[in-house]
Amino acid sequence: MQRNQVGANNLGRFSGLLSRLWFLVLALVVYRIGVYITLPGIDAVTLSEVMDQQGQQGGISAMINLFSGGAFEKMSVFMLGVMPYITASIVIQMLSVVYAPLEQLKKEGEAGRRKMTQYTRYMTIAFGVVQGIVYSIAIMNGGFVNAELVVIPPVLFVTLSTLTLVTGTMFLVWLGEQITERGIGNGISMIIFASILMGVPSSVAFLFETATTQGGAMWLLLVVLFLLVLAVIFVIVFIERGQRRITIQYARRQQGRMMTVGNQTNHLPLKLNMSGVIPAIFGSAFLSFVYTISTGLSKVNVPELTDADTGLWGSFSYYVSLTLNKLGFYGVKYFSIGQPAYMILFAALIIFFCFFYTALQFNSKETAENLKRNGGFIPGIRPGIHTSQYLDRVLTRITLWGSLYITIICLLPEFFNGISPVQMYFGGTSILIAVVVVMDLVTQIQALLMSQQYESLMKKANISSALNGTPPNF
């Protein structure tokens, strides 16, 4: 009887965690089902045959396809994924620094946060409409697949396709918010993680097929690739756990008749990579947006300039079309994965977003003021503005090393692909996102279990009866 009671108590303790896990799994299953729903007006049979013939592809299109969980190559309703939302978040967060009304909204607590979330959704729709139109035109013109896929009139296809893609993106945003609220982990991160995870089996199978076909030294390169991935995972886990601990001392203070214990020593932990995977995601989202626009511009038809079109309007339309076409052509050519311009821009974006997001998360002036107000100080540093300047210097140094670490991890596969015949289709960005999301998921599960243990202890100590039977929310 006692053993059954213990089992029932354990089951009740884990019921909250299990319900959250089930909700997460069911939400991701719904997402995966949507990946296989093709856009209206596309011949799904012809698309399937063409994709089977093309097999694995590289370039930024492969990266977009990886982040969309295969929805890009299937031309599904989730083809845009959550990239428009991420792009909108970038713009809103940057505007909150330079635009006073948005900066004021950040200081208004929960109400201000809801308002900024609303603005982000509106901007997501705007970016989704732009990308949806570009994608629809590229599909009609054979920009992604060299085949006739559209079976309905062009205007109707562009309209239906754009509405469907924007609706799919907003549904994923809503689904991510539900995962954050009712499931475990950050919803948008979990959707991206599921997308990456679903692309791994096909990539691994393709690598083994290549090694089996070519044989010989290809198996050795495959082993080297496997060891390199393990080493990258180890480095990510090691550095993500790294901290710079700043010693904080608290002076003796007297409050009324009570004398607090003086000379207490504590630490202020500063993570080496305080921005997490945000710079990698933001950089990838920006590059995918550039690729989308470049692909659409490269498909602009340049009319022939004849003698009859030498008027002002004819010349104007010709040179505008030619300029847009050239911009798109050079954008696709020089900003493809593996090109020097792509790697330089990607590295610059990662470093910029590392410093930018760290500045958003950590306010050295507020931290210095809080320490001064509570009687805390850094040994050898005067309280107030000097403490703020010291924290800025320390944070700048560790953020620099953290940004270099993320840049190396994200660009390492590109260097490997340049010197090896074996291609890494799951790059450093996807490995970084997957490992960090898993670490965050494990941390949240541990925190949830710990809070449930506190609640059970409160019940055993009969403290909850003094609180009308309701345990406090930890």
Coordinates of C-alpha atoms in Angstrom, one line a residue:
M1 CA 0.0 0.0 0.0
Q2 CA 2.8 2.4 0.9
R3 CA 4.7 1.6 -2.3
N4 CA 1.5 2.3 -4.4
Q5 CA 1.1 5.6 -2.6
V6 CA 4.7 6.6 -3.3
G7 CA 4.2 5.7 -7.0
A8 CA 1.0 7.8 -7.1
N9 CA 2.9 10.7 -5.5
N10 CA 5.7 10.4 -8.1
L11 CA 3.1 10.2 -10.9
G12 CA 1.4 13.3 -9.7
R13 CA 4.7 15.1 -9.3
F14 CA 5.6 14.4 -13.0
S15 CA 2.0 15.0 -14.4
G16 CA 2.7 18.7 -15.1
L17 CA 5.9 17.9 -16.9
L18 CA 4.3 15.1 -18.9
S19 CA 1.4 17.3 -20.0
R20 CA 3.8 20.0 -21.2
L21 CA 5.9 17.4 -23.1
W22 CA 2.8 15.9 -24.7
F23 CA 1.7 19.4 -25.8
L24 CA 5.2 20.1 -27.3
V25 CA 5.1 16.8 -29.2
L26 CA 1.6 17.3 -30.5
A27 CA 2.4 20.9 -31.6
L28 CA 5.5 19.7 -33.5
V29 CA 3.4 16.9 -35.1
V30 CA 1.0 19.5 -36.4
Y31 CA 3.9 21.5 -37.8
R32 CA 5.3 18.4 -39.6
I33 CA 1.9 17.7 -41.1
G34 CA 1.7 21.2 -42.5
V35 CA 5.1 20.8 -44.2
Y36 CA 3.6 18.2 -46.6
I37 CA 0.7 20.4 -47.6
T38 CA 1.6 21.9 -51.0
L39 CA 0.7 25.4 -52.1
P40 CA -2.6 25.8 -54.1
G41 CA -2.1 25.8 -57.8
I42 CA 1.1 23.7 -57.9
D43 CA 1.3 20.2 -59.6
A44 CA 2.4 18.2 -56.6
V45 CA 3.2 15.1 -58.7
T46 CA 5.5 17.0 -61.1
L47 CA 7.1 18.7 -58.1
S48 CA 7.8 15.3 -56.4
E49 CA 9.3 13.9 -59.6
V50 CA 11.6 16.9 -60.2
M51 CA 12.8 16.9 -56.5
D52 CA 13.6 13.2 -56.7
Q53 CA 15.7 13.9 -59.8
Q54 CA 17.6 16.8 -58.3
G55 CA 18.4 15.2 -55.0
Q56 CA 20.5 17.2 -52.5
Q57 CA 21.3 20.8 -53.4
G58 CA 23.6 23.3 -51.8
G59 CA 23.6 27.0 -51.5
I60 CA 21.5 29.3 -49.4
S61 CA 18.4 27.5 -50.7
A62 CA 19.7 24.4 -48.9
M63 CA 20.0 26.5 -45.7
I64 CA 16.5 27.9 -46.1
N65 CA 15.2 24.4 -46.7
L66 CA 17.0 23.2 -43.6
F67 CA 15.5 25.9 -41.4
S68 CA 12.0 25.3 -42.9
G69 CA 12.2 21.5 -42.2
G70 CA 12.0 20.6 -45.9
A71 CA 9.0 22.9 -46.5
F72 CA 11.0 25.0 -49.0
E73 CA 11.7 22.2 -51.5
K74 CA 8.2 20.8 -51.0
M75 CA 6.8 24.3 -51.7
S76 CA 4.4 23.8 -48.8
V77 CA 2.2 26.3 -46.9
F78 CA 5.1 26.6 -44.3
M79 CA 7.6 27.5 -47.0
L80 CA 8.5 30.8 -45.4
G81 CA 8.9 29.2 -42.0
V82 CA 9.4 31.7 -39.1
M83 CA 12.0 33.7 -41.0
P84 CA 9.7 36.7 -41.6
Y85 CA 9.0 36.8 -37.8
I86 CA 12.7 36.7 -37.0
T87 CA 13.4 39.5 -39.5
A88 CA 10.6 41.6 -38.0
S89 CA 12.0 40.9 -34.5
I90 CA 15.4 42.2 -35.6
V91 CA 13.9 45.4 -37.0
I92 CA 11.7 46.0 -33.9
Q93 CA 14.6 45.5 -31.5
M94 CA 16.9 47.8 -33.4
L95 CA 14.2 50.4 -33.6
S96 CA 13.6 50.1 -29.8
V97 CA 17.1 51.5 -29.4
V98 CA 16.9 54.5 -31.7
Y99 CA 13.2 55.3 -31.7
A100 CA 12.0 56.9 -28.5
P101 CA 8.4 55.7 -28.4
L102 CA 9.4 52.1 -28.7
E103 CA 12.1 52.6 -26.1
Q104 CA 9.5 54.0 -23.8
L105 CA 7.3 50.9 -24.4
K106 CA 10.1 48.6 -23.3
K107 CA 10.0 50.4 -19.9
E108 CA 6.2 49.9 -19.4
G109 CA 6.4 46.3 -18.3
E110 CA 4.0 43.7 -19.5
A111 CA 1.7 46.1 -21.3
G112 CA 4.6 47.6 -23.3
R113 CA 5.8 44.1 -24.1
R114 CA 2.4 43.1 -25.5
K115 CA 2.3 46.2 -27.6
M116 CA 5.7 45.5 -29.1
T117 CA 4.7 42.0 -29.8
Q118 CA 1.7 43.3 -31.7
Y119 CA 4.0 45.6 -33.7
T120 CA 6.2 42.6 -34.5
R121 CA 3.3 40.6 -35.8
Y122 CA 2.2 43.5 -38.1
M123 CA 5.7 43.8 -39.4
T124 CA 5.8 40.0 -39.8
I125 CA 2.8 40.2 -42.1
A126 CA 4.6 42.9 -44.2
F127 CA 7.8 40.9 -44.6
G128 CA 5.7 37.8 -45.3
V129 CA 3.8 39.5 -48.1
V130 CA 7.1 40.7 -49.7
Q131 CA 8.7 37.3 -49.5
G132 CA 5.5 35.6 -50.5
I133 CA 5.2 37.6 -53.7
V134 CA 8.9 37.1 -54.6
Y135 CA 8.6 33.3 -53.9
S136 CA 5.4 33.0 -56.0
I137 CA 7.0 34.9 -59.0
A138 CA 10.2 32.8 -58.7
I139 CA 8.1 29.6 -58.7
M140 CA 6.3 30.6 -61.8
N141 CA 9.5 31.7 -63.6
G142 CA 11.4 28.5 -62.6
G143 CA 13.7 30.2 -60.1
F144 CA 13.6 27.3 -57.6
V145 CA 12.8 24.4 -59.9
N146 CA 13.4 24.2 -63.6
A147 CA 9.9 22.9 -64.4
E148 CA 6.4 24.1 -65.1
L149 CA 4.6 23.6 -61.8
V150 CA 1.8 26.2 -61.8
V151 CA -1.5 24.9 -63.2
I152 CA -3.7 28.0 -62.6
P153 CA -3.5 31.6 -64.0
P154 CA -0.5 33.6 -62.8
V155 CA -2.4 36.4 -61.1
L156 CA -4.6 34.0 -59.2
F157 CA -1.5 31.9 -58.2
V158 CA 0.4 34.8 -56.9
T159 CA -2.6 36.0 -54.9
L160 CA -3.5 32.6 -53.4
S161 CA 0.2 31.6 -52.8
T162 CA 1.0 34.9 -51.0
L163 CA -2.1 34.7 -48.8
T164 CA -1.3 31.0 -48.0
L165 CA 2.3 31.7 -47.2
V166 CA 1.6 34.6 -44.9
T167 CA -1.2 32.6 -43.2
G168 CA 1.3 29.7 -42.7
T169 CA 3.9 32.0 -41.2
M170 CA 1.4 33.6 -38.8
F171 CA 0.1 30.1 -37.8
L172 CA 3.7 29.1 -36.9
V173 CA 4.1 32.3 -34.9
W174 CA 0.9 31.4 -33.0
L175 CA 2.0 27.8 -32.6
G176 CA 5.3 29.0 -31.2
E177 CA 3.6 31.2 -28.6
Q178 CA 1.4 28.3 -27.5
I179 CA 4.5 26.1 -27.1
T180 CA 6.1 28.8 -25.0
E181 CA 3.0 29.2 -22.8
R182 CA 1.8 25.6 -22.5
G183 CA 4.8 23.5 -23.5
I184 CA 8.5 23.5 -22.7
G185 CA 11.1 25.8 -24.1
N186 CA 10.9 28.8 -26.4
G187 CA 8.3 28.0 -29.1
I188 CA 10.1 29.6 -32.1
S189 CA 13.4 27.9 -31.1
M190 CA 11.7 24.6 -30.8
I191 CA 10.1 24.9 -34.3
I192 CA 13.6 25.8 -35.7
F193 CA 15.1 22.9 -33.8
A194 CA 12.5 20.4 -35.1
S195 CA 13.1 21.7 -38.7
I196 CA 16.9 21.1 -38.3
L197 CA 16.3 17.7 -36.7
M198 CA 14.1 16.5 -39.6
G199 CA 16.8 17.4 -42.1
V200 CA 19.5 15.4 -40.4
P201 CA 18.5 11.8 -41.4
S202 CA 18.3 12.6 -45.2
S203 CA 21.7 14.4 -45.0
V204 CA 23.3 11.5 -43.1
A205 CA 21.8 9.0 -45.5
F206 CA 23.2 11.0 -48.5
L207 CA 26.7 11.0 -47.0
F208 CA 26.6 7.2 -46.4
E209 CA 25.3 6.7 -50.0
T210 CA 28.2 8.8 -51.3
A211 CA 30.8 6.9 -49.3
T212 CA 29.3 3.6 -50.3
T213 CA 29.4 4.6 -54.0
Q214 CA 32.9 6.0 -54.1
G215 CA 34.4 3.9 -51.3
G216 CA 38.1 4.0 -50.4
A217 CA 39.2 7.3 -48.8
M218 CA 35.7 8.6 -48.7
W219 CA 35.0 6.4 -45.6
L220 CA 38.0 8.0 -43.9
L221 CA 36.7 11.5 -44.7
L222 CA 33.3 10.4 -43.3
V223 CA 34.9 9.4 -40.0
V224 CA 36.8 12.7 -39.9
L225 CA 33.6 14.5 -40.5
F226 CA 31.9 12.6 -37.7
L227 CA 34.8 13.4 -35.3
L228 CA 34.6 17.0 -36.3
V229 CA 30.9 17.2 -35.5
L230 CA 31.5 15.7 -32.1
A231 CA 34.4 18.1 -31.4
V232 CA 32.1 21.0 -32.4
I233 CA 29.4 19.8 -30.0
F234 CA 31.9 19.5 -27.2
V235 CA 33.2 23.0 -27.8
I236 CA 29.7 24.4 -27.9
V237 CA 28.7 22.8 -24.6
F238 CA 32.0 23.8 -23.0
I239 CA 31.8 27.5 -24.0
E240 CA 28.1 27.9 -23.4
R241 CA 28.8 26.9 -19.8
G242 CA 31.6 29.4 -19.5
Q243 CA 31.2 32.4 -17.2
R244 CA 33.2 35.4 -16.1
R245 CA 32.4 35.8 -12.4
I246 CA 32.9 39.2 -11.0
T247 CA 33.3 39.4 -7.2
I248 CA 30.7 41.5 -5.4
Q249 CA 31.1 42.5 -1.7
Y250 CA 28.3 43.9 0.5
A251 CA 29.2 46.3 3.3
R252 CA 27.7 46.0 6.8
R253 CA 24.5 47.9 7.1
Q254 CA 22.2 48.7 10.1
Q255 CA 18.4 48.6 9.5
G256 CA 16.5 49.8 12.6
R257 CA 17.6 47.8 15.7
M258 CA 18.8 44.9 13.5
M259 CA 22.4 44.6 12.4
T260 CA 22.8 42.7 9.1
V261 CA 25.7 40.4 8.6
G262 CA 28.4 42.4 6.9
N263 CA 31.3 41.7 4.5
Q264 CA 29.3 39.2 2.5
T265 CA 30.9 38.1 -0.8
N266 CA 28.9 37.1 -3.9
H267 CA 29.5 36.8 -7.6
L268 CA 28.0 38.4 -10.7
P269 CA 28.1 35.8 -13.4
L270 CA 28.5 37.0 -17.0
K271 CA 28.2 34.3 -19.7
L272 CA 30.8 34.2 -22.4
N273 CA 28.1 34.0 -25.0
M274 CA 25.3 36.0 -23.5
S275 CA 23.3 36.3 -26.7
G276 CA 23.0 32.5 -27.3
V277 CA 22.0 31.5 -30.8
I278 CA 20.3 34.8 -31.6
P279 CA 23.2 36.1 -33.7
A280 CA 23.3 33.0 -35.8
I281 CA 19.6 32.9 -36.4
F282 CA 19.4 36.6 -37.1
G283 CA 22.3 36.4 -39.5
S284 CA 20.8 33.4 -41.3
A285 CA 17.4 35.1 -41.5
F286 CA 19.0 38.3 -43.0
L287 CA 21.0 36.3 -45.6
S288 CA 17.9 34.3 -46.5
F289 CA 16.0 37.5 -47.0
V290 CA 18.8 38.9 -49.2
Y291 CA 18.8 35.7 -51.2
T292 CA 15.0 35.9 -51.6
I293 CA 15.1 39.4 -52.9
S294 CA 18.1 38.7 -55.2
T295 CA 16.4 35.6 -56.6
G296 CA 13.3 37.6 -57.4
L297 CA 15.3 40.5 -59.0
S298 CA 17.3 38.1 -61.1
K299 CA 14.1 37.0 -62.8
V300 CA 13.1 40.5 -63.8
N301 CA 12.6 40.5 -67.6
V302 CA 14.7 43.0 -69.4
P303 CA 12.8 44.3 -72.5
E304 CA 14.8 44.8 -75.7
L305 CA 15.5 48.5 -76.4
T306 CA 14.4 49.1 -80.0
D307 CA 14.2 52.3 -82.0
A308 CA 10.5 52.5 -81.2
D309 CA 11.2 52.5 -77.4
T310 CA 13.9 55.2 -77.4
G311 CA 11.5 57.7 -75.7
L312 CA 11.8 58.7 -72.1
W313 CA 9.6 56.0 -70.7
G314 CA 11.0 53.3 -72.8
S315 CA 14.6 54.1 -71.9
F316 CA 13.6 54.5 -68.2
S317 CA 11.9 51.1 -68.0
Y318 CA 14.8 49.4 -69.8
Y319 CA 17.5 50.7 -67.6
V320 CA 15.5 50.1 -64.4
S321 CA 14.8 46.5 -65.4
L322 CA 18.4 46.0 -66.4
T323 CA 19.7 47.5 -63.1
L324 CA 17.3 45.3 -61.0
N325 CA 18.2 42.2 -63.0
K326 CA 22.0 42.8 -62.5
L327 CA 21.5 43.4 -58.8
G328 CA 19.7 40.2 -58.5
F329 CA 22.3 38.3 -60.6
Y330 CA 25.2 39.6 -58.6
G331 CA 23.4 39.0 -55.3
V332 CA 22.8 35.3 -56.1
K333 CA 26.3 35.0 -57.6
Y334 CA 28.4 36.6 -54.8
F335 CA 26.3 35.8 -51.8
S336 CA 25.9 32.1 -52.2
I337 CA 27.2 29.8 -49.5
G338 CA 31.0 29.4 -49.8
Q339 CA 31.6 32.7 -51.5
P340 CA 34.0 35.1 -49.8
A341 CA 31.4 37.9 -49.8
Y342 CA 28.9 35.6 -48.2
M343 CA 31.3 34.5 -45.4
I344 CA 32.4 38.1 -44.7
L345 CA 28.8 39.4 -44.5
F346 CA 27.8 36.5 -42.3
A347 CA 30.7 37.0 -40.0
A348 CA 30.0 40.7 -39.8
L349 CA 26.3 40.1 -39.0
I350 CA 27.1 37.6 -36.3
I351 CA 29.6 39.9 -34.6
F352 CA 27.2 42.9 -34.8
F353 CA 24.2 41.0 -33.4
C354 CA 26.4 39.6 -30.6
F355 CA 27.2 43.1 -29.4
F356 CA 23.7 44.4 -30.2
Y357 CA 21.8 41.7 -28.4
T358 CA 24.1 41.7 -25.4
A359 CA 23.6 45.4 -25.0
L360 CA 19.8 44.8 -25.0
Q361 CA 20.0 42.1 -22.4
F362 CA 22.5 43.6 -20.0
N363 CA 22.3 47.3 -18.9
S364 CA 25.5 48.1 -17.0
K365 CA 24.2 51.4 -15.6
E366 CA 21.1 49.8 -14.1
T367 CA 23.3 47.0 -12.6
A368 CA 25.7 49.5 -11.1
E369 CA 22.9 51.5 -9.6
N370 CA 21.3 48.4 -8.1
L371 CA 24.6 47.4 -6.6
K372 CA 25.1 50.8 -5.1
R373 CA 21.6 51.0 -3.8
N374 CA 22.0 47.6 -2.0
G375 CA 25.4 48.4 -0.6
G376 CA 27.3 46.2 -3.0
F377 CA 30.6 47.1 -4.7
I378 CA 33.3 45.5 -6.8
P379 CA 36.6 45.4 -4.9
G380 CA 39.0 48.1 -6.1
I381 CA 36.2 49.8 -8.2
R382 CA 34.3 52.8 -6.9
P383 CA 30.5 52.5 -6.9
G384 CA 28.4 54.3 -9.5
I385 CA 29.7 55.3 -12.9
H386 CA 33.1 53.7 -12.4
T387 CA 31.4 50.3 -11.7
S388 CA 29.3 50.8 -14.9
Q389 CA 32.4 51.6 -17.0
Y390 CA 34.2 48.5 -15.5
L391 CA 31.3 46.3 -16.4
D392 CA 31.2 47.7 -19.9
R393 CA 34.9 46.9 -20.4
V394 CA 34.6 43.3 -19.1
L395 CA 31.4 42.7 -21.1
T396 CA 33.0 44.1 -24.3
R397 CA 36.0 41.7 -23.9
I398 CA 34.0 38.6 -23.3
T399 CA 31.5 39.5 -26.0
L400 CA 34.3 39.9 -28.5
W401 CA 35.5 36.3 -27.7
G402 CA 32.0 35.0 -27.7
S403 CA 31.3 36.5 -31.1
L404 CA 34.5 35.1 -32.6
Y405 CA 33.5 31.7 -31.1
I406 CA 30.0 31.8 -32.8
T407 CA 31.6 33.0 -36.1
I408 CA 34.1 30.2 -36.2
I409 CA 31.4 27.6 -35.4
C410 CA 29.1 28.9 -38.1
L411 CA 31.8 29.2 -40.8
L412 CA 33.8 26.1 -40.0
P413 CA 31.7 23.8 -42.3
E414 CA 32.2 26.2 -45.2
F415 CA 36.0 25.9 -44.9
F416 CA 35.6 22.1 -44.6
N417 CA 33.4 22.0 -47.7
G418 CA 36.0 24.0 -49.5
I419 CA 38.9 21.5 -48.9
S420 CA 36.9 18.3 -48.8
P421 CA 34.9 16.4 -51.4
V422 CA 32.4 15.4 -48.6
Q423 CA 29.9 18.2 -48.1
M424 CA 28.4 19.0 -44.7
Y425 CA 24.8 19.7 -45.4
F426 CA 24.1 20.3 -41.7
G427 CA 26.3 23.3 -41.1
G428 CA 27.7 24.9 -38.0
T429 CA 24.7 27.2 -37.6
S430 CA 22.3 24.2 -37.4
I431 CA 24.6 22.4 -34.9
L432 CA 24.9 25.5 -32.7
I433 CA 21.1 26.0 -32.7
A434 CA 20.4 22.3 -32.0
V435 CA 22.9 22.0 -29.1
V436 CA 21.9 25.3 -27.4
V437 CA 18.2 24.6 -27.7
V438 CA 18.7 21.1 -26.2
M439 CA 20.7 22.6 -23.3
D440 CA 18.0 25.2 -22.7
L441 CA 15.3 22.5 -22.8
V442 CA 17.1 20.4 -20.2
T443 CA 17.6 23.5 -18.0
Q444 CA 13.9 24.3 -18.1
I445 CA 12.9 20.7 -17.4
Q446 CA 15.2 20.7 -14.3
A447 CA 13.7 24.0 -13.2
L448 CA 10.2 22.6 -13.6
L449 CA 11.0 19.5 -11.6
M450 CA 12.6 21.6 -8.9
S451 CA 9.5 23.8 -8.6
Q452 CA 7.3 20.7 -8.3
Q453 CA 9.6 19.3 -5.6
Y454 CA 9.2 22.6 -3.6
E455 CA 5.4 22.4 -3.9
S456 CA 5.4 18.8 -2.6
L457 CA 7.7 19.9 0.3
M458 CA 5.3 22.7 1.2
K459 CA 2.4 20.2 1.2
K460 CA 4.3 17.8 3.5
A461 CA 5.1 20.6 5.9
N462 CA 1.4 21.7 5.9
I463 CA 2.5 25.2 4.9
S464 CA 0.1 25.2 2.0
S465 CA -2.9 24.9 4.5
A466 CA -1.9 28.3 5.9
L467 CA -2.2 29.6 2.4
N468 CA -5.7 28.3 1.8
G469 CA -4.5 25.1 0.3
T470 CA -2.7 26.7 -2.6
P471 CA 1.1 26.3 -2.8
P472 CA 3.0 29.4 -3.7
N473 CA 4.0 29.8 -7.4
F474 CA 7.8 29.4 -7.6

